[in-house]
DNA sequence: CGCTCCGTGC
């Protein structure tokens, strides 16, 4: 030691003076030059490398050191463990730790935080308990960083399934004195708080760990209470505190509280914090304020992958699918790393847009990136394929999943429902229950939708009654809507009326409208008058309902009443959603609006439709004019049927794709009875599968039949 | 030693 230059000695005594990697390497070089590899000094260099997070150098030096000196110093062990742990190499860190113990080195508070972090990341409960025992045994339990790491560990495990009722053994087994603190049968749920209460000193990390732990485990009140207590001890919230509590306001949809936090971040100079910005983006999105999300995103000086993900998710969750895709493309253009979350955020956009080609491309990327086993991604793909009418592909993916939860099951059940496979939907629902997965609110919407689309009244009634009786889920609007739709179509109008009347909350106009539509089909004018009265009470501007009512009067030949309602419609300003169908051909979307003659191929389309009509009539088809609502002559009515948007799209599909190719149409509103009849025959004449997805379900036409079995 | 983003909804 004495032969070392004085400057070198000084540096070795206070190595923190070395601030970067090249300084550390120079020091290392000097040392080797003067002394060769010496255990005690090499350990100093190693700890320097570790502090600078130089993973490769740390591990290399440690391996060299232990070869020359099989009993490396405790400092060397602790350094390499710390470096591996902070690099996220949890298994390696734990491996070194057990070798350290085996070589007889005593662990201490300098190494526990890293070890606890690693076994927390590995989600190894048994190991965590053992380490906690170790902490107690060597008396490090009052160490600040160790305590913080222990709290983080228990906070993370609390979120795990089946955890709440487990008992902590470590408190009982390791040290007799612990019993006085924790007692027998103390649950892990309280462990975070218990460690916190026992800490002799706490810093801002201690508070943030408890706050984040509570927030992540849904204990929102508790989290907010701790924030107040933290402030009382004169610790102002920092960026960690703020990004931990913002998700609470997102969950509560409390944009006012969220805005308060936003203001605070600006006043206290946290504008460039990516964590806070991402949680702000998400908070605004969950409060249906996407513009504000995008505003925050635009103002960010530096953006990471998560900021992009949050923004994409913000758009998609607010039904701005094209906008979401735009940010997804920008993200790729900016060479941001695409993460699993990126895909589970963007795939739902493909699902809602029925963008099968894009969805398939993303599926390919996901497979190549090795993300397919991610349950979020896999279930979003199941949903996407199902919503694009590819039920078999969806089921194939579902079967390939290693684990299922209620979301993945429900996505598939709904997929079956939308595609008219009611029995498969029900059998999958039973499979889910047998699998031990509790159906939730949405699962019941799915199974009721399945029943509704197949007319399974008895089954639906059983599920509807069972959801509150057996699962404690009280039916919401969607469940009532499915039941009303089902009962209405089955002609059980009185039952539907009573069901809606008995609801524990005020039925909105949309629910009554469902029943009103059923009244039209089953020509019950008296009930319809009752229903329209209920509708105008809660929703006086419901034009759609008035239109149906006027048609009900017309069909019943009560023309004066019909005229009276039409005047009301005119006074309120009639806005009808134009019927629109679209088809994807060669990566291009072609949209057709009913009666629209502007497509460049319109002449050809008209020819095809006329030729088809001739052949259809030879096969016994006669136009069904019952759903044509306007006051016009029969010839005009026939002509207007010919120009329905789905027919234009189908004709275009026929002329622009090779014979035999399946035709996929998407339509914004329900198709009329005549189109349904006509497309069945068309599918037989042209020998093609034709799929039409309207706003609520699929029709798969093939060989003159439809998958809905004419019940829709 | 601590923080942010993801899938099912008539």
Coordinates of C-alpha atoms in Angstrom, one line a residue, chain A residues 109-654:
Chain A
X109 CA -28.0 -3.9 5.2
X110 CA -25.8 -2.9 2.3
X111 CA -26.9 -6.0 0.3
X112 CA -30.5 -6.7 1.5
X113 CA -32.1 -3.9 -0.6
X114 CA -30.7 -5.4 -3.8
X115 CA -31.5 -9.0 -2.8
X116 CA -35.1 -8.0 -1.8
X117 CA -35.6 -6.2 -5.1
X118 CA -34.4 -9.2 -7.0
X119 CA -36.6 -11.8 -5.3
X120 CA -39.6 -9.4 -5.6
X121 CA -39.0 -9.1 -9.3
X122 CA -38.8 -12.9 -9.5
X123 CA -42.1 -13.1 -7.6
X124 CA -40.6 -15.9 -5.4
X125 CA -42.6 -15.8 -2.2
X126 CA -40.7 -18.5 -0.4
X127 CA -37.4 -16.8 -1.1
X128 CA -38.7 -13.4 0.0
X129 CA -39.8 -14.9 3.3
X130 CA -36.4 -16.5 3.8
X131 CA -34.7 -13.2 3.1
X132 CA -36.9 -11.4 5.5
X133 CA -35.9 -14.0 8.1
X134 CA -32.3 -13.3 7.2
X135 CA -32.8 -9.6 7.7
X136 CA -34.2 -10.2 11.1
X137 CA -31.5 -12.6 12.1
X138 CA -28.6 -10.3 11.4
X139 CA -30.5 -7.3 12.9
X140 CA -30.9 -5.2 9.8
X141 CA -34.6 -4.7 10.2
X142 CA -34.3 -1.1 11.3
X143 CA -32.2 -0.1 8.3
X144 CA -34.0 2.5 6.2
X145 CA -33.3 1.1 2.7
X146 CA -33.9 -2.5 3.9
X147 CA -37.2 -1.4 5.4
X148 CA -38.2 0.4 2.2
X149 CA -37.3 -2.7 0.1
X150 CA -39.3 -5.0 2.5
X151 CA -42.4 -2.7 2.2
X152 CA -42.1 -2.7 -1.6
X153 CA -41.8 -6.5 -1.6
X154 CA -45.0 -7.0 0.5
X155 CA -46.8 -4.3 -1.5
X156 CA -46.0 -6.2 -4.7
X157 CA -47.1 -9.6 -3.3
X158 CA -50.3 -8.2 -2.0
X159 CA -51.5 -7.8 -5.5
X160 CA -51.0 -11.5 -6.2
X161 CA -53.9 -13.9 -6.5
X162 CA -54.9 -15.9 -3.4
X163 CA -52.6 -13.8 -1.2
X164 CA -54.9 -12.1 1.2
X165 CA -55.6 -15.1 3.4
X166 CA -52.1 -16.5 3.5
X167 CA -50.2 -16.2 6.7
X168 CA -46.8 -14.9 7.1
X169 CA -44.5 -17.6 8.5
X170 CA -41.3 -15.6 8.5
X171 CA -42.4 -13.4 11.4
X172 CA -43.0 -16.5 13.5
X173 CA -40.2 -18.7 12.4
X174 CA -37.2 -16.5 12.4
X175 CA -36.9 -14.7 15.6
X176 CA -38.8 -15.1 18.8
X177 CA -38.9 -11.4 19.4
X178 CA -40.9 -10.9 16.2
X179 CA -43.9 -12.5 17.8
X180 CA -44.3 -9.5 20.0
X181 CA -44.4 -7.3 17.0
X182 CA -46.4 -9.3 14.5
X183 CA -48.1 -12.0 16.5
X184 CA -49.4 -15.2 15.1
X185 CA -51.5 -15.3 12.1
X186 CA -50.7 -11.8 10.9
X187 CA -51.7 -11.5 7.3
X188 CA -49.4 -10.2 4.6
X189 CA -51.9 -7.6 3.7
X190 CA -50.9 -5.6 6.7
X191 CA -47.2 -6.3 6.4
X192 CA -46.4 -3.2 4.5
X193 CA -48.0 -1.1 7.1
X194 CA -46.4 -3.1 9.9
X195 CA -42.9 -2.7 8.5
X196 CA -43.7 1.0 8.0
X197 CA -44.9 1.5 11.6
X198 CA -41.8 -0.2 13.0
X199 CA -39.3 1.9 11.1
X200 CA -37.3 4.1 13.4
X201 CA -36.7 6.6 10.6
X202 CA -38.6 7.1 7.3
X203 CA -37.7 9.1 4.2
X204 CA -39.6 10.1 1.2
X205 CA -39.1 6.7 -0.4
X206 CA -40.7 5.0 2.6
X207 CA -43.8 7.2 2.3
X208 CA -43.9 6.8 -1.5
X209 CA -43.6 3.0 -1.2
X210 CA -46.6 2.8 1.1
X211 CA -48.6 5.2 -1.0
X212 CA -47.9 3.4 -4.2
X213 CA -48.5 0.0 -2.6
X214 CA -51.9 1.1 -1.5
X215 CA -52.7 2.7 -4.8
X216 CA -51.7 -0.3 -6.8
X217 CA -53.7 -2.6 -4.6
X218 CA -56.9 -0.5 -4.9
X219 CA -56.7 0.9 -1.4
X220 CA -57.3 4.4 -2.7
X221 CA -58.6 6.0 0.5
X222 CA -55.7 4.6 2.4
X223 CA -53.3 5.9 -0.2
X224 CA -54.7 9.4 -0.1
X225 CA -54.7 9.4 3.7
X226 CA -51.0 8.5 3.6
X227 CA -50.4 11.4 1.2
X228 CA -52.0 13.8 3.8
X229 CA -49.9 12.3 6.6
X230 CA -46.8 12.6 4.5
X231 CA -47.5 16.3 4.0
X232 CA -48.1 16.7 7.8
X233 CA -44.5 15.5 8.4
X234 CA -43.3 18.3 6.2
X235 CA -42.4 16.0 3.3
X236 CA -43.9 17.5 0.1
X237 CA -45.0 15.1 -2.6
X238 CA -42.4 14.4 -5.2
X239 CA -42.7 13.1 -8.7
X240 CA -43.0 9.5 -7.4
X241 CA -45.9 10.5 -5.1
X242 CA -47.7 12.3 -7.9
X243 CA -47.4 9.6 -10.5
X244 CA -48.6 7.0 -7.9
X245 CA -51.8 8.9 -7.0
X246 CA -52.8 10.1 -10.5
X247 CA -54.1 6.6 -11.5
X248 CA -56.5 6.9 -8.5
X249 CA -58.2 9.9 -10.1
X250 CA -58.2 8.1 -13.4
X251 CA -60.0 5.2 -11.8
X252 CA -62.4 7.5 -10.0
X253 CA -62.9 9.6 -13.2
X254 CA -62.3 12.6 -11.0
X255 CA -60.9 15.1 -13.5
X256 CA -61.0 18.0 -11.1
X257 CA -58.7 16.3 -8.6
X258 CA -56.5 15.2 -11.6
X259 CA -56.3 18.8 -12.8
X260 CA -55.3 20.0 -9.4
X261 CA -52.4 17.6 -9.5
X262 CA -51.6 18.7 -13.0
X263 CA -51.4 22.3 -11.8
X264 CA -49.2 21.3 -8.9
X265 CA -46.8 19.5 -11.2
X266 CA -46.5 22.7 -13.3
X267 CA -46.0 24.9 -10.3
X268 CA -43.3 22.7 -8.9
X269 CA -41.3 22.1 -12.0
X270 CA -42.3 18.5 -12.8
X271 CA -43.2 19.3 -16.4
X272 CA -40.5 17.2 -18.0
X273 CA -41.2 14.1 -15.8
X274 CA -42.2 11.3 -18.1
X275 CA -43.8 9.3 -15.4
X276 CA -46.1 12.1 -14.3
X277 CA -46.9 13.0 -18.0
X278 CA -47.9 9.4 -18.8
X279 CA -50.2 9.2 -15.8
X280 CA -51.7 12.6 -16.7
X281 CA -52.3 11.4 -20.3
X282 CA -54.0 8.3 -18.9
X283 CA -56.0 10.2 -16.3
X284 CA -57.4 12.7 -18.9
X285 CA -58.2 9.8 -21.2
X286 CA -60.1 7.8 -18.5
X287 CA -62.0 11.0 -17.8
X288 CA -63.0 11.1 -21.6
X289 CA -60.8 14.2 -22.2
X290 CA -58.5 12.9 -25.0
X291 CA -57.8 16.4 -26.2
X292 CA -56.1 17.1 -22.9
X293 CA -54.2 13.8 -23.1
X294 CA -52.9 14.8 -26.5
X295 CA -52.1 18.3 -25.2
X296 CA -50.0 16.9 -22.4
X297 CA -48.2 14.5 -24.9
X298 CA -47.5 17.4 -27.3
X299 CA -45.9 19.5 -24.6
X300 CA -43.6 16.8 -23.4
X301 CA -39.9 17.8 -24.0
X302 CA -38.8 14.1 -24.0
X303 CA -41.0 11.2 -24.7
X304 CA -40.4 7.5 -23.9
X305 CA -42.2 4.4 -25.2
X306 CA -44.6 4.6 -22.3
X307 CA -45.7 8.2 -23.2
X308 CA -46.5 6.9 -26.7
X309 CA -48.3 3.9 -25.4
X310 CA -50.4 6.0 -23.1
X311 CA -51.4 8.3 -25.9
X312 CA -52.3 5.4 -28.2
X313 CA -54.3 3.9 -25.5
X314 CA -55.9 7.2 -24.7
X315 CA -57.2 7.5 -28.3
X316 CA -58.3 3.9 -28.7
X317 CA -60.2 3.9 -25.3
X318 CA -62.1 7.0 -26.5
X319 CA -63.0 5.4 -29.8
X320 CA -60.6 7.5 -31.8
X321 CA -59.3 4.5 -33.7
X322 CA -57.8 6.3 -36.7
X323 CA -56.0 8.7 -34.4
X324 CA -54.7 5.8 -32.3
X325 CA -53.3 4.2 -35.5
X326 CA -51.8 7.5 -36.5
X327 CA -49.8 7.7 -33.2
X328 CA -48.9 4.0 -33.6
X329 CA -47.3 4.8 -37.0
X330 CA -45.6 7.9 -35.6
X331 CA -44.2 5.8 -32.9
X332 CA -42.7 3.4 -35.3
X333 CA -41.4 6.3 -37.4
X334 CA -39.7 7.7 -34.3
X335 CA -38.0 4.4 -33.8
X336 CA -39.6 3.9 -30.4
X337 CA -39.4 0.4 -29.0
X338 CA -42.7 -1.4 -29.5
X339 CA -43.7 -3.1 -26.2
X340 CA -46.3 -5.7 -25.4
X341 CA -48.5 -2.8 -24.0
X342 CA -48.3 -1.1 -27.4
X343 CA -50.0 -4.1 -29.1
X344 CA -52.6 -4.6 -26.5
X345 CA -53.5 -1.0 -26.9
X346 CA -53.6 -0.9 -30.6
X347 CA -55.2 -4.3 -31.5
X348 CA -58.6 -3.2 -30.1
X349 CA -58.5 -0.4 -32.7
X350 CA -58.2 -3.0 -35.4
X351 CA -61.0 -5.0 -33.8
X352 CA -63.4 -2.0 -33.8
X353 CA -62.5 -0.9 -37.3
X354 CA -62.7 -4.5 -38.5
X355 CA -59.3 -3.9 -40.0
X356 CA -58.4 -7.6 -40.5
X357 CA -55.4 -7.1 -42.8
X358 CA -53.7 -4.7 -40.3
X359 CA -54.7 -7.0 -37.5
X360 CA -53.0 -9.9 -39.2
X361 CA -49.8 -7.9 -39.8
X362 CA -49.7 -7.0 -36.2
X363 CA -50.3 -10.6 -35.2
X364 CA -47.3 -11.6 -37.3
X365 CA -45.1 -9.0 -35.6
X366 CA -46.3 -10.1 -32.2
X367 CA -45.4 -13.7 -33.0
X368 CA -42.0 -12.8 -34.2
X369 CA -41.4 -10.6 -31.2
X370 CA -42.3 -13.5 -28.9
X371 CA -45.3 -11.6 -27.3
X372 CA -47.9 -14.1 -28.2
X373 CA -48.0 -15.6 -24.6
X374 CA -48.9 -12.2 -23.1
X375 CA -52.5 -12.7 -21.9
X376 CA -53.4 -9.0 -22.7
X377 CA -52.2 -9.4 -26.3
X378 CA -53.6 -12.8 -26.8
X379 CA -57.1 -11.8 -25.6
X380 CA -57.0 -8.7 -27.7
X381 CA -56.2 -10.9 -30.7
X382 CA -59.0 -13.3 -29.9
X383 CA -61.3 -10.3 -29.8
X384 CA -60.0 -8.8 -33.0
X385 CA -60.4 -12.0 -35.0
X386 CA -63.8 -12.6 -33.6
X387 CA -64.9 -9.1 -34.4
X388 CA -63.6 -9.5 -37.9
X389 CA -65.8 -12.6 -38.3
X390 CA -62.9 -15.1 -38.0
X391 CA -64.4 -17.1 -35.2
X392 CA -62.3 -20.2 -35.8
X393 CA -59.0 -18.3 -35.8
X394 CA -60.2 -16.6 -32.6
X395 CA -60.9 -20.0 -31.0
X396 CA -57.6 -21.4 -32.2
X397 CA -55.8 -18.6 -30.4
X398 CA -57.9 -19.0 -27.3
X399 CA -57.1 -22.7 -27.2
X400 CA -53.4 -21.9 -27.5
X401 CA -53.3 -19.7 -24.5
X402 CA -51.6 -21.1 -21.5
X403 CA -53.9 -19.3 -19.0
X404 CA -57.3 -17.9 -19.3
X405 CA -59.1 -15.3 -17.3
X406 CA -62.6 -13.9 -17.5
X407 CA -61.5 -11.3 -20.1
X408 CA -60.2 -13.8 -22.5
X409 CA -63.1 -16.2 -22.0
X410 CA -65.6 -13.3 -22.3
X411 CA -64.0 -11.9 -25.5
X412 CA -64.5 -15.3 -27.1
X413 CA -68.0 -15.8 -25.8
X414 CA -69.0 -12.4 -27.2
X415 CA -67.2 -13.4 -30.4
X416 CA -69.5 -16.4 -30.7
X417 CA -72.5 -14.3 -29.8
X418 CA -71.8 -11.7 -32.5
X419 CA -71.2 -14.4 -35.1
X420 CA -74.5 -16.2 -34.2
X421 CA -72.9 -19.3 -32.5
X422 CA -75.1 -19.1 -29.5
X423 CA -74.7 -22.7 -28.4
X424 CA -70.9 -22.5 -28.5
X425 CA -71.1 -19.2 -26.5
X426 CA -73.1 -21.0 -23.8
X427 CA -70.9 -24.0 -23.7
X428 CA -67.9 -21.8 -23.4
X429 CA -69.5 -19.9 -20.6
X430 CA -70.0 -23.2 -18.8
X431 CA -66.4 -24.2 -19.5
X432 CA -65.3 -20.9 -18.0
X433 CA -67.3 -21.6 -14.8
X434 CA -65.9 -25.2 -14.7
X435 CA -62.4 -23.8 -15.1
X436 CA -63.0 -21.9 -11.8
X437 CA -63.1 -18.5 -13.4
X438 CA -65.9 -16.3 -12.1
X439 CA -67.8 -14.6 -14.8
X440 CA -68.1 -10.8 -14.3
X441 CA -70.5 -8.1 -15.4
X442 CA -69.3 -8.2 -19.0
X443 CA -69.4 -12.0 -19.2
X444 CA -73.1 -11.9 -18.6
X445 CA -73.6 -9.3 -21.2
X446 CA -71.8 -11.6 -23.6
X447 CA -73.9 -14.7 -22.8
X448 CA -77.1 -12.8 -22.8
X449 CA -76.2 -11.3 -26.2
X450 CA -75.7 -14.9 -27.4
X451 CA -79.1 -15.9 -26.2
X452 CA -80.7 -12.8 -27.6
X453 CA -79.3 -13.4 -31.1
X454 CA -80.6 -17.0 -31.1
X455 CA -83.9 -16.5 -29.4
X456 CA -83.0 -18.6 -26.4
X457 CA -85.5 -17.1 -24.0
X458 CA -85.4 -19.7 -21.2
X459 CA -81.6 -19.9 -21.1
X460 CA -81.4 -16.1 -21.0
X461 CA -83.8 -15.9 -18.2
X462 CA -81.8 -18.4 -16.2
X463 CA -78.6 -16.4 -16.7
X464 CA -80.3 -13.2 -16.0
X465 CA -81.7 -14.5 -12.7
X466 CA -78.5 -16.3 -11.8
X467 CA -76.2 -13.4 -12.2
X468 CA -77.5 -11.6 -9.1
X469 CA -78.6 -14.7 -7.2
X470 CA -75.4 -16.8 -7.7
X471 CA -72.8 -14.2 -8.4
X472 CA -74.0 -11.1 -6.7
X473 CA -73.8 -9.0 -9.9
X474 CA -76.8 -6.7 -10.2
X475 CA -77.9 -6.4 -13.8
X476 CA -77.1 -3.1 -15.6
X477 CA -78.4 -1.4 -18.6
X478 CA -76.7 -3.8 -21.1
X479 CA -78.2 -6.8 -19.4
X480 CA -81.7 -5.3 -19.5
X481 CA -81.2 -4.3 -23.1
X482 CA -80.3 -7.8 -24.1
X483 CA -83.3 -9.2 -22.3
X484 CA -85.7 -6.6 -23.7
X485 CA -84.4 -7.3 -27.2
X486 CA -84.8 -11.0 -26.7
X487 CA -88.3 -10.9 -25.2
X488 CA -89.4 -8.3 -27.7
X489 CA -88.3 -10.4 -30.7
X490 CA -89.8 -13.5 -29.2
X491 CA -93.1 -11.6 -29.2
X492 CA -93.2 -11.5 -25.4
X493 CA -93.9 -7.8 -25.4
X494 CA -95.8 -7.7 -22.1
X495 CA -93.0 -9.5 -20.3
X496 CA -90.4 -7.1 -21.8
X497 CA -92.5 -4.2 -20.7
X498 CA -92.8 -5.5 -17.2
X499 CA -89.1 -6.2 -17.0
X500 CA -88.2 -2.7 -18.0
X501 CA -90.8 -1.2 -15.7
X502 CA -89.5 -3.1 -12.7
X503 CA -85.9 -1.9 -13.1
X504 CA -84.2 -0.4 -10.0
X505 CA -83.0 2.6 -12.0
X506 CA -84.7 4.9 -14.5
X507 CA -84.7 3.2 -17.9
X508 CA -83.2 5.4 -20.6
X509 CA -85.0 6.0 -23.9
X510 CA -82.7 3.6 -25.7
X511 CA -84.1 0.7 -23.7
X512 CA -87.7 1.7 -24.4
X513 CA -86.7 2.1 -28.1
X514 CA -85.7 -1.6 -28.2
X515 CA -89.2 -2.5 -27.1
X516 CA -90.8 0.0 -29.5
X517 CA -89.0 -1.7 -32.4
X518 CA -90.4 -5.0 -31.2
X519 CA -93.9 -3.4 -31.1
X520 CA -93.5 -2.5 -34.7
X521 CA -92.5 -6.0 -35.7
X522 CA -95.4 -7.6 -33.8
X523 CA -97.8 -4.8 -34.7
X524 CA -98.8 -3.9 -31.2
X525 CA -100.0 -0.3 -31.6
X526 CA -101.5 0.0 -28.1
X527 CA -98.3 -1.0 -26.3
X528 CA -96.3 1.2 -28.7
X529 CA -98.3 4.2 -27.7
X530 CA -97.6 3.5 -24.1
X531 CA -93.9 3.0 -24.8
X532 CA -93.5 6.2 -26.9
X533 CA -95.1 8.1 -24.0
X534 CA -92.3 6.7 -21.6
X535 CA -89.7 7.6 -24.2
X536 CA -90.7 11.2 -24.7
X537 CA -90.8 11.6 -20.9
X538 CA -87.1 10.8 -20.5
X539 CA -85.8 11.6 -23.9
X540 CA -88.0 14.1 -25.7
X541 CA -85.6 14.5 -28.7
X542 CA -85.4 10.9 -29.6
X543 CA -86.2 11.3 -33.3
X544 CA -85.5 7.6 -34.1
X545 CA -88.3 6.5 -31.7
X546 CA -90.7 9.0 -33.4
X547 CA -89.8 7.6 -36.8
X548 CA -90.6 4.1 -35.7
X549 CA -93.9 5.3 -34.1
X550 CA -95.0 7.0 -37.3
X551 CA -94.3 3.8 -39.2
X552 CA -96.3 1.8 -36.7
X553 CA -99.2 4.1 -37.3
X554 CA -98.8 3.8 -41.0
X555 CA -98.7 0.0 -40.9
X556 CA -101.9 0.1 -38.8
X557 CA -103.4 2.4 -41.4
X558 CA -103.8 5.2 -38.8
X559 CA -102.6 7.8 -41.3
X560 CA -103.7 10.8 -39.3
X561 CA -101.7 9.7 -36.3
X562 CA -98.8 9.0 -38.5
X563 CA -99.0 12.4 -40.0
X564 CA -99.2 14.0 -36.6
X565 CA -96.0 12.3 -35.5
X566 CA -94.3 13.2 -38.8
X567 CA -95.0 16.9 -38.1
X568 CA -93.4 16.5 -34.7
X569 CA -90.4 14.9 -36.3
X570 CA -90.1 17.8 -38.8
X571 CA -90.4 20.4 -36.0
X572 CA -87.6 18.7 -34.1
X573 CA -85.4 18.6 -37.1
X574 CA -85.1 15.2 -38.7
X575 CA -81.5 13.9 -38.9
X576 CA -81.2 10.4 -40.2
X577 CA -77.9 8.5 -40.1
X578 CA -77.1 7.7 -43.7
X579 CA -76.8 4.0 -44.4
X580 CA -73.2 3.2 -45.3
X581 CA -71.4 0.0 -46.3
X582 CA -67.8 -0.5 -46.9
X583 CA -65.5 -3.3 -48.4
X584 CA -61.8 -3.7 -48.4
X585 CA -60.3 -4.6 -51.8
X586 CA -56.6 -4.8 -52.3
X587 CA -55.8 -2.8 -49.1
X588 CA -58.2 -0.1 -50.1
X589 CA -61.5 0.7 -48.4
X590 CA -64.4 1.5 -50.7
X591 CA -67.4 3.1 -49.0
X592 CA -71.0 3.1 -50.5
X593 CA -73.9 5.2 -49.2
X594 CA -77.4 4.1 -50.0
X595 CA -78.5 5.5 -53.3
X596 CA -75.1 6.9 -54.0
X597 CA -74.2 6.7 -57.7
X598 CA -70.8 8.5 -57.5
X599 CA -68.5 5.5 -57.4
X600 CA -66.5 5.3 -60.7
X601 CA -67.7 1.8 -61.3
X602 CA -71.4 2.6 -60.6
X603 CA -72.5 1.8 -64.1
X604 CA -70.9 -1.6 -63.9
X605 CA -72.3 -2.2 -60.3
X606 CA -75.8 -1.4 -61.6
X607 CA -75.4 -3.9 -64.4
X608 CA -74.3 -6.6 -62.0
X609 CA -77.2 -5.9 -59.7
X610 CA -79.7 -6.0 -62.5
X611 CA -78.3 -9.3 -63.8
X612 CA -78.4 -10.7 -60.4
X613 CA -82.0 -9.6 -59.8
X614 CA -83.1 -11.3 -63.0
X615 CA -81.6 -14.5 -62.0
X616 CA -82.9 -14.2 -58.4
X617 CA -86.4 -13.7 -59.7
X618 CA -86.1 -16.8 -61.8
X619 CA -85.3 -18.6 -58.5
X620 CA -88.5 -17.4 -57.0
X621 CA -87.3 -14.2 -55.2
X622 CA -89.8 -11.4 -54.8
X623 CA -88.8 -8.1 -53.3
X624 CA -90.1 -7.6 -49.8
X625 CA -91.3 -4.0 -49.6
X626 CA -92.5 -4.1 -46.0
X627 CA -89.5 -2.3 -44.6
X628 CA -89.3 0.5 -47.1
X629 CA -90.6 3.4 -45.1
X630 CA -91.1 6.2 -47.5
X631 CA -94.2 7.3 -49.3
X632 CA -93.5 6.1 -52.7
X633 CA -94.8 3.9 -55.4
X634 CA -93.9 0.2 -55.5
X635 CA -91.5 0.6 -58.5
X636 CA -89.7 3.3 -56.7
X637 CA -89.5 1.2 -53.6
X638 CA -88.0 -1.7 -55.7
X639 CA -85.5 0.7 -57.1
X640 CA -84.5 2.0 -53.7
X641 CA -84.0 -1.5 -52.5
X642 CA -81.6 -2.1 -55.4
X643 CA -79.6 0.8 -54.2
X644 CA -79.2 -0.2 -50.6
X645 CA -75.6 0.3 -49.6
X646 CA -74.7 -3.3 -48.9
X647 CA -75.8 -4.3 -52.4
X648 CA -73.6 -1.7 -54.0
X649 CA -70.7 -2.9 -51.9
X650 CA -71.4 -6.6 -52.7
X651 CA -71.7 -5.9 -56.4
X652 CA -68.4 -4.0 -56.3
X653 CA -66.8 -6.9 -54.5
X654 CA -68.1 -9.4 -57.1

